[in-house]
Coordinates of C-alpha atoms and ligand atoms in Angstrom, one line a residue:
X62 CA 0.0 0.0 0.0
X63 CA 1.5 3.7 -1.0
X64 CA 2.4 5.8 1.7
X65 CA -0.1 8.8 2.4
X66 CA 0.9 12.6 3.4
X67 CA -1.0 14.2 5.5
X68 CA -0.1 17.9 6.8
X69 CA -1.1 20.0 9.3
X70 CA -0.3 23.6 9.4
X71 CA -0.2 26.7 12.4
X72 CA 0.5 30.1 10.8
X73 CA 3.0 31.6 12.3
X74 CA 3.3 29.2 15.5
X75 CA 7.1 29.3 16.6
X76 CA 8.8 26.6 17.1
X77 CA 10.5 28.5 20.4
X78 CA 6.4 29.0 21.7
X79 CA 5.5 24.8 20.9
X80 CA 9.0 24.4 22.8
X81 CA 7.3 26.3 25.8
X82 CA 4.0 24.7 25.9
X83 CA 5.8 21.3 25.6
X84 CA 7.4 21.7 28.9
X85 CA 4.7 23.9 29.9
X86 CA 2.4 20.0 30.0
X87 CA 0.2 22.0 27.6
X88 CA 0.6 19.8 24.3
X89 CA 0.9 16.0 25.6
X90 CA -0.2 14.9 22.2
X91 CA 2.1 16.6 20.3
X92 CA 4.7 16.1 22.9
X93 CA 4.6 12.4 22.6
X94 CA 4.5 12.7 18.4
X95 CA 8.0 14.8 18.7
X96 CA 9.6 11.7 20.4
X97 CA 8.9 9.9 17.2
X98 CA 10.0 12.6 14.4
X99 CA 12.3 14.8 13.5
X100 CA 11.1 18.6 15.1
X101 CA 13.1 21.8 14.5
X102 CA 13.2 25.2 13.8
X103 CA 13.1 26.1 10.3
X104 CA 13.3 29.8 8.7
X105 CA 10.5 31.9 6.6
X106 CA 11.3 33.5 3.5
X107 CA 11.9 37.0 2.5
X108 CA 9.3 39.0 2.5
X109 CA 8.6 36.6 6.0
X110 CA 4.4 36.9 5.3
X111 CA 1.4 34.1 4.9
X112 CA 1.3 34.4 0.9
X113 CA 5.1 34.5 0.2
X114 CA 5.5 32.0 2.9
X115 CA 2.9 29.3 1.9
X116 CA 3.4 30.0 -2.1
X117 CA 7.2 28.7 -1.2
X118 CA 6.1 25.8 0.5
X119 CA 3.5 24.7 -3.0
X120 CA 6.3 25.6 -5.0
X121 CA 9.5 25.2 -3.4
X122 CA 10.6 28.3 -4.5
X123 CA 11.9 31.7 -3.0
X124 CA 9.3 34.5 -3.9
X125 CA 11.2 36.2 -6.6
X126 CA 10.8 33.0 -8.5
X127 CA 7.0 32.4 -7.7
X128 CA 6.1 36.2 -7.8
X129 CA 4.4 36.2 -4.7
X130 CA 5.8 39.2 -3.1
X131 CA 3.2 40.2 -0.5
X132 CA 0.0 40.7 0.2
X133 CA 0.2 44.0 -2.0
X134 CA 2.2 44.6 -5.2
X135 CA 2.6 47.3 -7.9
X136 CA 2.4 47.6 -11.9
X137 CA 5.6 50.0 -11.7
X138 CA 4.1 51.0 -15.3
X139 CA 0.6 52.3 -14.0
X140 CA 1.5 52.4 -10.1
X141 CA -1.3 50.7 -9.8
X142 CA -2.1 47.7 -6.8
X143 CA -1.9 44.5 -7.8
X144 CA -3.0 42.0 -5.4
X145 CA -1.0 38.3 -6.0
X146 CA -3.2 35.7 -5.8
X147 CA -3.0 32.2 -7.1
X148 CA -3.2 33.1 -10.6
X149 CA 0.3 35.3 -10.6
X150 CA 1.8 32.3 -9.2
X151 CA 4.9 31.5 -12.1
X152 CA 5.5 28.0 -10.7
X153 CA 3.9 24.2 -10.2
X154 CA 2.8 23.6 -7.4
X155 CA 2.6 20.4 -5.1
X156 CA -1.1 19.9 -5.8
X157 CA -0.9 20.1 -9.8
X158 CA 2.3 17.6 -9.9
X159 CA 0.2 15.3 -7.1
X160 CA -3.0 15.3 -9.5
X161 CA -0.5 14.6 -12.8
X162 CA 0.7 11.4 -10.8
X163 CA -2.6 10.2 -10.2
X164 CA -2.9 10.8 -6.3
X165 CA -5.7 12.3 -4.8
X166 CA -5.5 15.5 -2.9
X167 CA -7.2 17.6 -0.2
X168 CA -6.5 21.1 0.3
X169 CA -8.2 23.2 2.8
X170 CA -7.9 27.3 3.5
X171 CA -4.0 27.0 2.7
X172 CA -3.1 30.6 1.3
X173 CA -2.8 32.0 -2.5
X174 CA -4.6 29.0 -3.5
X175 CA -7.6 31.1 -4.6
X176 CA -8.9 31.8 -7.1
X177 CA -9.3 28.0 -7.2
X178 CA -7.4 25.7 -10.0
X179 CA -8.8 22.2 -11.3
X180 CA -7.0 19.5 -9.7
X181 CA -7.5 15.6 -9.1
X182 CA -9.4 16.0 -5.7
X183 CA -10.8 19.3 -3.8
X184 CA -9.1 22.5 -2.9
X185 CA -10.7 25.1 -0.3
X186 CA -9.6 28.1 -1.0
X187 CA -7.8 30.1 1.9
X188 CA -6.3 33.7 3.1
X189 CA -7.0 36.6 0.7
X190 CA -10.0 34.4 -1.1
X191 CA -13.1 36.4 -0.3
X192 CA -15.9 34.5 -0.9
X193 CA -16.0 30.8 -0.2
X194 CA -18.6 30.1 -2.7
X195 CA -15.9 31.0 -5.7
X196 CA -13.2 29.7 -3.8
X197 CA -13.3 26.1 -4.5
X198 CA -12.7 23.2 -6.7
X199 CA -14.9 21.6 -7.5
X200 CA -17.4 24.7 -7.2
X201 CA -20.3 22.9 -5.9
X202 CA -18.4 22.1 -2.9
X203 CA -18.6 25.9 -2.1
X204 CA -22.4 26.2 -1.5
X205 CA -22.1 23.4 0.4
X206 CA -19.7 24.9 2.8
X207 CA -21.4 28.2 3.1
X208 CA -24.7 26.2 4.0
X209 CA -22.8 24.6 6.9
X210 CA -20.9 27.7 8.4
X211 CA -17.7 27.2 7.2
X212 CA -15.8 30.5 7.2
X213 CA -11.9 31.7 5.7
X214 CA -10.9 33.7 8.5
X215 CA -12.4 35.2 11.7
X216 CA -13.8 39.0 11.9
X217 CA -10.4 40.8 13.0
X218 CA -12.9 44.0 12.7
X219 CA -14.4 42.6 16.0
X220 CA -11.0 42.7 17.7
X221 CA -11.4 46.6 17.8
X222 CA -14.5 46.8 19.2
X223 CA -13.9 43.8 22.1
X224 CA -11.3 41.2 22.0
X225 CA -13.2 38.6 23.9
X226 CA -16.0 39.0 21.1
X227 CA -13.3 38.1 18.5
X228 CA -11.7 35.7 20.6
X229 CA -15.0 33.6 21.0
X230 CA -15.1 34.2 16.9
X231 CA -11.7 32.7 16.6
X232 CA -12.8 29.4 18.3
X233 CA -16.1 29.1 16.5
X234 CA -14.1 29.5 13.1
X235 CA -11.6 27.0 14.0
X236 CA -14.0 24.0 15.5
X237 CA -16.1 24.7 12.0
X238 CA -12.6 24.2 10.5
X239 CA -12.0 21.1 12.4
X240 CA -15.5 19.9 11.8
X241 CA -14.7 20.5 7.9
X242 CA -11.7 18.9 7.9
X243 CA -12.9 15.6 9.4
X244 CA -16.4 15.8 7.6
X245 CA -14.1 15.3 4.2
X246 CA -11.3 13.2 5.9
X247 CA -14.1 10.7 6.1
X248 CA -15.8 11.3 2.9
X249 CA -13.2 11.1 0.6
X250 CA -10.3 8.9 -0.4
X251 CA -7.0 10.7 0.4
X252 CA -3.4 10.5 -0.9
X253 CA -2.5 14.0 0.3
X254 CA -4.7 16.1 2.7
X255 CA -3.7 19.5 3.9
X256 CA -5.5 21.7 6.8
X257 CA -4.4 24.8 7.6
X258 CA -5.1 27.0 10.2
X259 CA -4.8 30.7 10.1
X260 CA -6.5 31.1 13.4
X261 CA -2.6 31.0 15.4
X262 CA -1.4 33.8 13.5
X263 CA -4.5 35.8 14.1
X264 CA -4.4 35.1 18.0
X265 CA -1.0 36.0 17.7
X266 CA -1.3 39.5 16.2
X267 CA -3.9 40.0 19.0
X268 CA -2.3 38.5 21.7
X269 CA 1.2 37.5 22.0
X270 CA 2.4 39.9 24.3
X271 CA -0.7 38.6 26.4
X272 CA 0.8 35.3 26.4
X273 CA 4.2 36.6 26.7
X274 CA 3.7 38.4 29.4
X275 CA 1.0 35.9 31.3
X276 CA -1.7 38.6 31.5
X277 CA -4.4 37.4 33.0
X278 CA -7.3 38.3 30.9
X279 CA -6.0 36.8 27.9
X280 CA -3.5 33.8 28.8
X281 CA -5.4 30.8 29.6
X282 CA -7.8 31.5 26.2
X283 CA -4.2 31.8 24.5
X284 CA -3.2 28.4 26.0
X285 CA -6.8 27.1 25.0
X286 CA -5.9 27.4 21.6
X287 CA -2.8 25.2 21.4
X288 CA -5.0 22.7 24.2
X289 CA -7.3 22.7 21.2
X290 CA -5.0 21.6 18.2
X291 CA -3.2 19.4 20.7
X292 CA -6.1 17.4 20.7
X293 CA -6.4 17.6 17.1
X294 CA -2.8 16.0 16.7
X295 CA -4.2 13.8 19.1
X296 CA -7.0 12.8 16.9
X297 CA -5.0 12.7 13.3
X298 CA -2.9 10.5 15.2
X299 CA -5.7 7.9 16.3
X300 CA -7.2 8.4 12.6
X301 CA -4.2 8.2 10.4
X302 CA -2.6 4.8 9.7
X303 CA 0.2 4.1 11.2
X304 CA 2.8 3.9 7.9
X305 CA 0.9 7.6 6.7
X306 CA 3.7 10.5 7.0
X307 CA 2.5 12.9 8.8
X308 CA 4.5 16.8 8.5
X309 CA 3.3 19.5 11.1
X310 CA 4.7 23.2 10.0
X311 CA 4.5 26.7 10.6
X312 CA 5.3 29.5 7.9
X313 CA 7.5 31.8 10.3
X314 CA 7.7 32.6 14.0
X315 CA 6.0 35.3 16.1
X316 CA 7.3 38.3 18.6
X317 CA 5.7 40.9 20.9
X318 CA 5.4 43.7 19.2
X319 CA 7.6 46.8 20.0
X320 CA 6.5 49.3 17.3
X321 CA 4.8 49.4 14.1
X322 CA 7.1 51.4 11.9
X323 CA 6.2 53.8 9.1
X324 CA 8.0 54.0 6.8
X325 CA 6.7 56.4 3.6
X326 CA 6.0 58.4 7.0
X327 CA 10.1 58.3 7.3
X328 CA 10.7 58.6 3.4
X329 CA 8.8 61.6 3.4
X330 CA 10.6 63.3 6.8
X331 CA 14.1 62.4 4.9
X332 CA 12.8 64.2 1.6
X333 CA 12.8 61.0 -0.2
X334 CA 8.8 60.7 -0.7
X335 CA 6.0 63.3 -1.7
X336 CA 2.3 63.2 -2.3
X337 CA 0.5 65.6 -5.0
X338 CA -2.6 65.2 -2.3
X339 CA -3.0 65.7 1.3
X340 CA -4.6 62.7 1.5
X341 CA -3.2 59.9 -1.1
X342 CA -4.8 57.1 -1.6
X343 CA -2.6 55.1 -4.1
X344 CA 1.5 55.5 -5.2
X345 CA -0.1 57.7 -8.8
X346 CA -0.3 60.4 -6.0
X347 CA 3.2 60.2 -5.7
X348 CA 4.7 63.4 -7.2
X349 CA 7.0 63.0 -9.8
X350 CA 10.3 64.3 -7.6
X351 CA 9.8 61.2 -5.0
X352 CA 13.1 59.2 -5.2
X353 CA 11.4 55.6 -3.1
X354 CA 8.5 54.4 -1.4
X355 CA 7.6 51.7 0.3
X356 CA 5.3 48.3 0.4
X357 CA 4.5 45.9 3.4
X358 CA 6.7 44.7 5.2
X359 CA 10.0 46.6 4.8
X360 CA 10.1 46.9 0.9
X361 CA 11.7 49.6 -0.6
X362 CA 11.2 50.5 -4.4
X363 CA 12.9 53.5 -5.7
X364 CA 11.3 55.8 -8.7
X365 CA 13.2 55.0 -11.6
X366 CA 13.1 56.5 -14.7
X367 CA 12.0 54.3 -17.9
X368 CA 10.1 51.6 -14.5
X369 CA 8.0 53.9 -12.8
X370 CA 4.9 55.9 -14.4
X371 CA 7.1 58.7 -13.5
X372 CA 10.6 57.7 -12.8
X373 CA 13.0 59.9 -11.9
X374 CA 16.2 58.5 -10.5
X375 CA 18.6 57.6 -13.0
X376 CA 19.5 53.8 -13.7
X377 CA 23.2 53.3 -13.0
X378 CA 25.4 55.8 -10.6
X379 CA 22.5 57.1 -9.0
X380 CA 20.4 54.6 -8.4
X381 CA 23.5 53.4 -6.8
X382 CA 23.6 56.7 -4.8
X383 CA 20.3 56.6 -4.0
X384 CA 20.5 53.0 -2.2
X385 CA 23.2 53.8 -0.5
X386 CA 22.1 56.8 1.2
X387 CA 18.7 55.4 2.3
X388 CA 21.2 52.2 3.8
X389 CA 22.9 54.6 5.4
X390 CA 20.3 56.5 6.7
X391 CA 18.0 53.4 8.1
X392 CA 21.0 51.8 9.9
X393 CA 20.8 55.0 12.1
X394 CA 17.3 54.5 12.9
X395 CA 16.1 54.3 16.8
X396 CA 12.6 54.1 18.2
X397 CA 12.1 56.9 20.8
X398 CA 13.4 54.8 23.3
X399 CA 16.8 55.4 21.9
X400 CA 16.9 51.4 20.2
X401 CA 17.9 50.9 16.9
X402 CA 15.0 49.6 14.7
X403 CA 16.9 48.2 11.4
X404 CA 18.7 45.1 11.8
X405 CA 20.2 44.5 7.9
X406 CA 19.5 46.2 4.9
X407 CA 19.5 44.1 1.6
X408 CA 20.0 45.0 -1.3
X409 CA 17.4 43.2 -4.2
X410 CA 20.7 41.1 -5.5
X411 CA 21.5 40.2 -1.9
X412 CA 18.0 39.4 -1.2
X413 CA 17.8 37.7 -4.0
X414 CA 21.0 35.9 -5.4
X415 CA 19.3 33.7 -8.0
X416 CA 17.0 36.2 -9.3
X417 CA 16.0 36.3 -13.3
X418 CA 15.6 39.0 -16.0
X419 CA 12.4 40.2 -14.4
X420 CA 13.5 41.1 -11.0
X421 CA 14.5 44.6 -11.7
X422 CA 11.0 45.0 -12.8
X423 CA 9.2 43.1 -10.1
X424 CA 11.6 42.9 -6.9
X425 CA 12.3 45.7 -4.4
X426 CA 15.4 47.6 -4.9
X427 CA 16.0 47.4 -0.9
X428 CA 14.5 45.0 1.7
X429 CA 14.7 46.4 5.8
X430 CA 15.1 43.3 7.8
X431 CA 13.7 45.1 11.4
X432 CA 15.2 44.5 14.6
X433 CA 13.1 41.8 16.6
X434 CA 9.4 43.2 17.7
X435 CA 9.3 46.1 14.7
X436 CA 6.4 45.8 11.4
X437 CA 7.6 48.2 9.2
X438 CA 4.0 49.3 7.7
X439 CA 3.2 50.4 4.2
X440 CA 0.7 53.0 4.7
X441 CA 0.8 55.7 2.4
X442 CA 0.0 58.0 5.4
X443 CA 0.6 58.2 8.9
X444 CA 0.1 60.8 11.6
X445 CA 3.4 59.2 13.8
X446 CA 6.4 57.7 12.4
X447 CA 6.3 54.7 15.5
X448 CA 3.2 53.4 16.5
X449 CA 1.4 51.1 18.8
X450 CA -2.1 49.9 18.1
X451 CA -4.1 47.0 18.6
X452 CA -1.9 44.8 17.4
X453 CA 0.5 43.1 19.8
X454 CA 2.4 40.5 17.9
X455 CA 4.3 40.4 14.7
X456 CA 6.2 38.1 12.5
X457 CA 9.2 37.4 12.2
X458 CA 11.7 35.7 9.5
X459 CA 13.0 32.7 11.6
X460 CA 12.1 30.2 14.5
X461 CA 9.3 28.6 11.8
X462 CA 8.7 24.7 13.0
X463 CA 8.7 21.4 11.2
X464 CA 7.6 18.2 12.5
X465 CA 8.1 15.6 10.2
X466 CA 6.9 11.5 11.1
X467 CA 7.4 9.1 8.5
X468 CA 9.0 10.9 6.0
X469 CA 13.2 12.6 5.4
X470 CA 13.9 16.1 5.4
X471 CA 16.6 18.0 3.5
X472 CA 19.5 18.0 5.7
X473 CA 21.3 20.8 7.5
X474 CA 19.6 24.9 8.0
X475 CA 15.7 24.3 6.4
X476 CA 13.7 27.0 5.1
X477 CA 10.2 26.9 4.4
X478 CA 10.9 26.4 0.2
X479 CA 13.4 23.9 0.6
X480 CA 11.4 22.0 2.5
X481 CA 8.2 22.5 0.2
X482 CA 11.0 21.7 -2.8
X483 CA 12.0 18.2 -1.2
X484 CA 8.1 17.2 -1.0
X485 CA 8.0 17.1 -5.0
X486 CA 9.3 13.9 -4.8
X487 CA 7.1 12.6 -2.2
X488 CA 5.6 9.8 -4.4
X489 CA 8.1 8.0 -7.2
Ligands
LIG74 ZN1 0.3 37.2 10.3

């Protein structure tokens, strides 16, 4: 009988946090499974978010060779947004090689996999697919879903108005996903079957420094989360048989959040950014002397002549220029507490080594790695240049997790593509 895959996956759970509520007695289930597999820490990619992150892991490549950049990207011709979804993805994924060797797959709410593509089984769609009924394949199975409950993400609207109200929301999404997920475990015949679960990554943003910091409003509902998919490993590992490979992962780890960091609001107090408009409302309000701004999370695009609608710096020597100043001007940067906010500065070609013709286009002339605990934001405007809001968690581009049972991992340092690269070969 062929070996089956099945894989379970936390946004943004660390492995450092699963470490914790190991010794913590909190996860006995999974404890017991990672005395029987191989568990580590494993890195994100670069830009370290849910659709860069989880387009690696179905492609097994590094964003610039997917094109998944963020959750927001620009036609440097127009300046207008473009938001990636599956159909800018430039590379096979695990699903469409699965389905053209015959195996049956499952996918359910994993990121940029909407909108939905034909494949031998049934794909759900996840993250940044906004309506479940055209978010699947087949499409029936949509209407089916809706009818039952079934929802892509909680209402993070709800955390402004009461966090308990979105915390109760954040359970009642996730036991419908649970329900889902064993309502077509049952139903179908499996070769592959994915789950994942965006609801750790939302309790994160919300909460982290709750749990970090064992407030007492918040921490034992945090806990009750990871209690919760503890017993889900529990059950997958009654249900599966026992020569199925099971792989546990998260798509990058999780701080407290010091600041959010803005930084067109910085571009614009170092004269490197101007609006035609008090109040812009997309980069075409950008006036035409702007030498960079800036997309979420800590990309930097400069204006360039003959790229942008209306370029100005100069390819060559002062582009060059241009990057170096900003470098040197964001390695200086403190919060008002005197700490310095930048940890590393890339340059595109060091961010991305293996990069292709079309990266000068499509990549980010400069990527700000932050110091751990600061988001640098891409708001076009913002009152403050640090801010703290509702959010108390952010992500950051190492301490990922893998738990792999029944099947090898690439050896040595793993990041989430490699590991996503070594699965195409799962079946011979
Ligand atoms: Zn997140």
């Amino acid at each position: 009988m062929n070996q089956r895959l099945f894989i379970l996956a936390l946004d943004g759970t660390p492995f450092t946090l699963l470490n914790e509520l190991l010794q913590m007695g909190i996860m006995p289930h999974l404890k017991k499974l990672t005395e029987q597999s191989v568990f580590k820490s494993m890195d994100s990619v670069l830009p370290p978010v849910s659709s860069s992150a989880w387009a690696s892991f179905m492609t097994g490549k590094t964003p610039d060779q997917h094109g998944i950049m963020g959750f927001v990207d620009r036609d440097p011709a127009t300046l207008e947004w473009v938001l990636p979804n599956a159909s800018h993805l430039r590379s096979q994924t695990l699903w469409q090689k699965y389905s053209a060797q015959q195996k049956r797959v499952f996918t359910m709410n994993v990121p940029v996999t909407y909108p939905p593509k034909p494949l031998n089984g049934i794909s759900i769609c996840g993250f940044l697919g906004s309506d479940i009924v055209k978010g699947t394949y087949p499409a029936e199975i949509g209407l089916l879903l809706k009818a039952r409950g079934y929802r892509i993400d909680a209402d993070t609207e709800l955390a402004k108005q009461d966090l308990n109200l979105f915390l109760n929301d954040l359970f009642k999404v996730l036991e419908k996903r649970i329900e889902t997920l064993w309502h077509f475990y049952d139903q179908e015949a499996w070769d592959v079957f994915m789950t994942h679960i965006m609801e750790t990554d939302r309790l994160h943003h919300f909460f982290y420094e709750y749990y970090e910091q064992r407030d007492p409003r918040f921490y034992e509902r945090f806990l009750n989360m990871y209690r919760r998919l503890d017993a889900l490993i529990g059950e997958i590992l009654d249900r599966t048989a026992p020569q199925d490979a099971l792989l546990l992962l998260s798509d990058h780890g999780f701080t407290t959040m010091k600041y959010e960091v803005y930084l067109n609001k910085w571009l614009q107090e170092n004269t490197f950014l101007s609006f035609s408009k008090p109040n812009p409302l997309s980069l075409q309000d950008l006036t035409p002397q702007s030498l960079a701004y800036s997309l979420y999370p800590g990309r930097i695009y400069l204006n360039v002549r003959g790229r942008e609608a209306h370029g100005r710096v100069e390819q060559g020597i002062e582009y060059e220029q241009v990057r170096n100043r900003l470098i040197n001007l964001l390695r200086q940067l403190k919060d008002p507490q005197g700490n310095f906010v930048v940890k590393q500065v890339l340059r595109r070609e060091e961010a991305y080594p293996q990069a292709g013709n079309t990266a000068f286009t499509q990549l980010p002339d400069l990527i700000v790695l932050p110091e751990k605990g600061y988001d640098f934001k891409g708001n076009l405007q913002h009152p403050v240049l640090f801010d703290k809001t509702i959010f108390n968690g952010t992500h950051t581009a190492d301490n990922a997790f893998v738990l792999a049972h029944g099947l090898s991992l690439p050896p040595g340092e793993l990041a989430i593509d490699r590991l996503g690269a070594s699965l195409f070969s799962f079946f011979r």
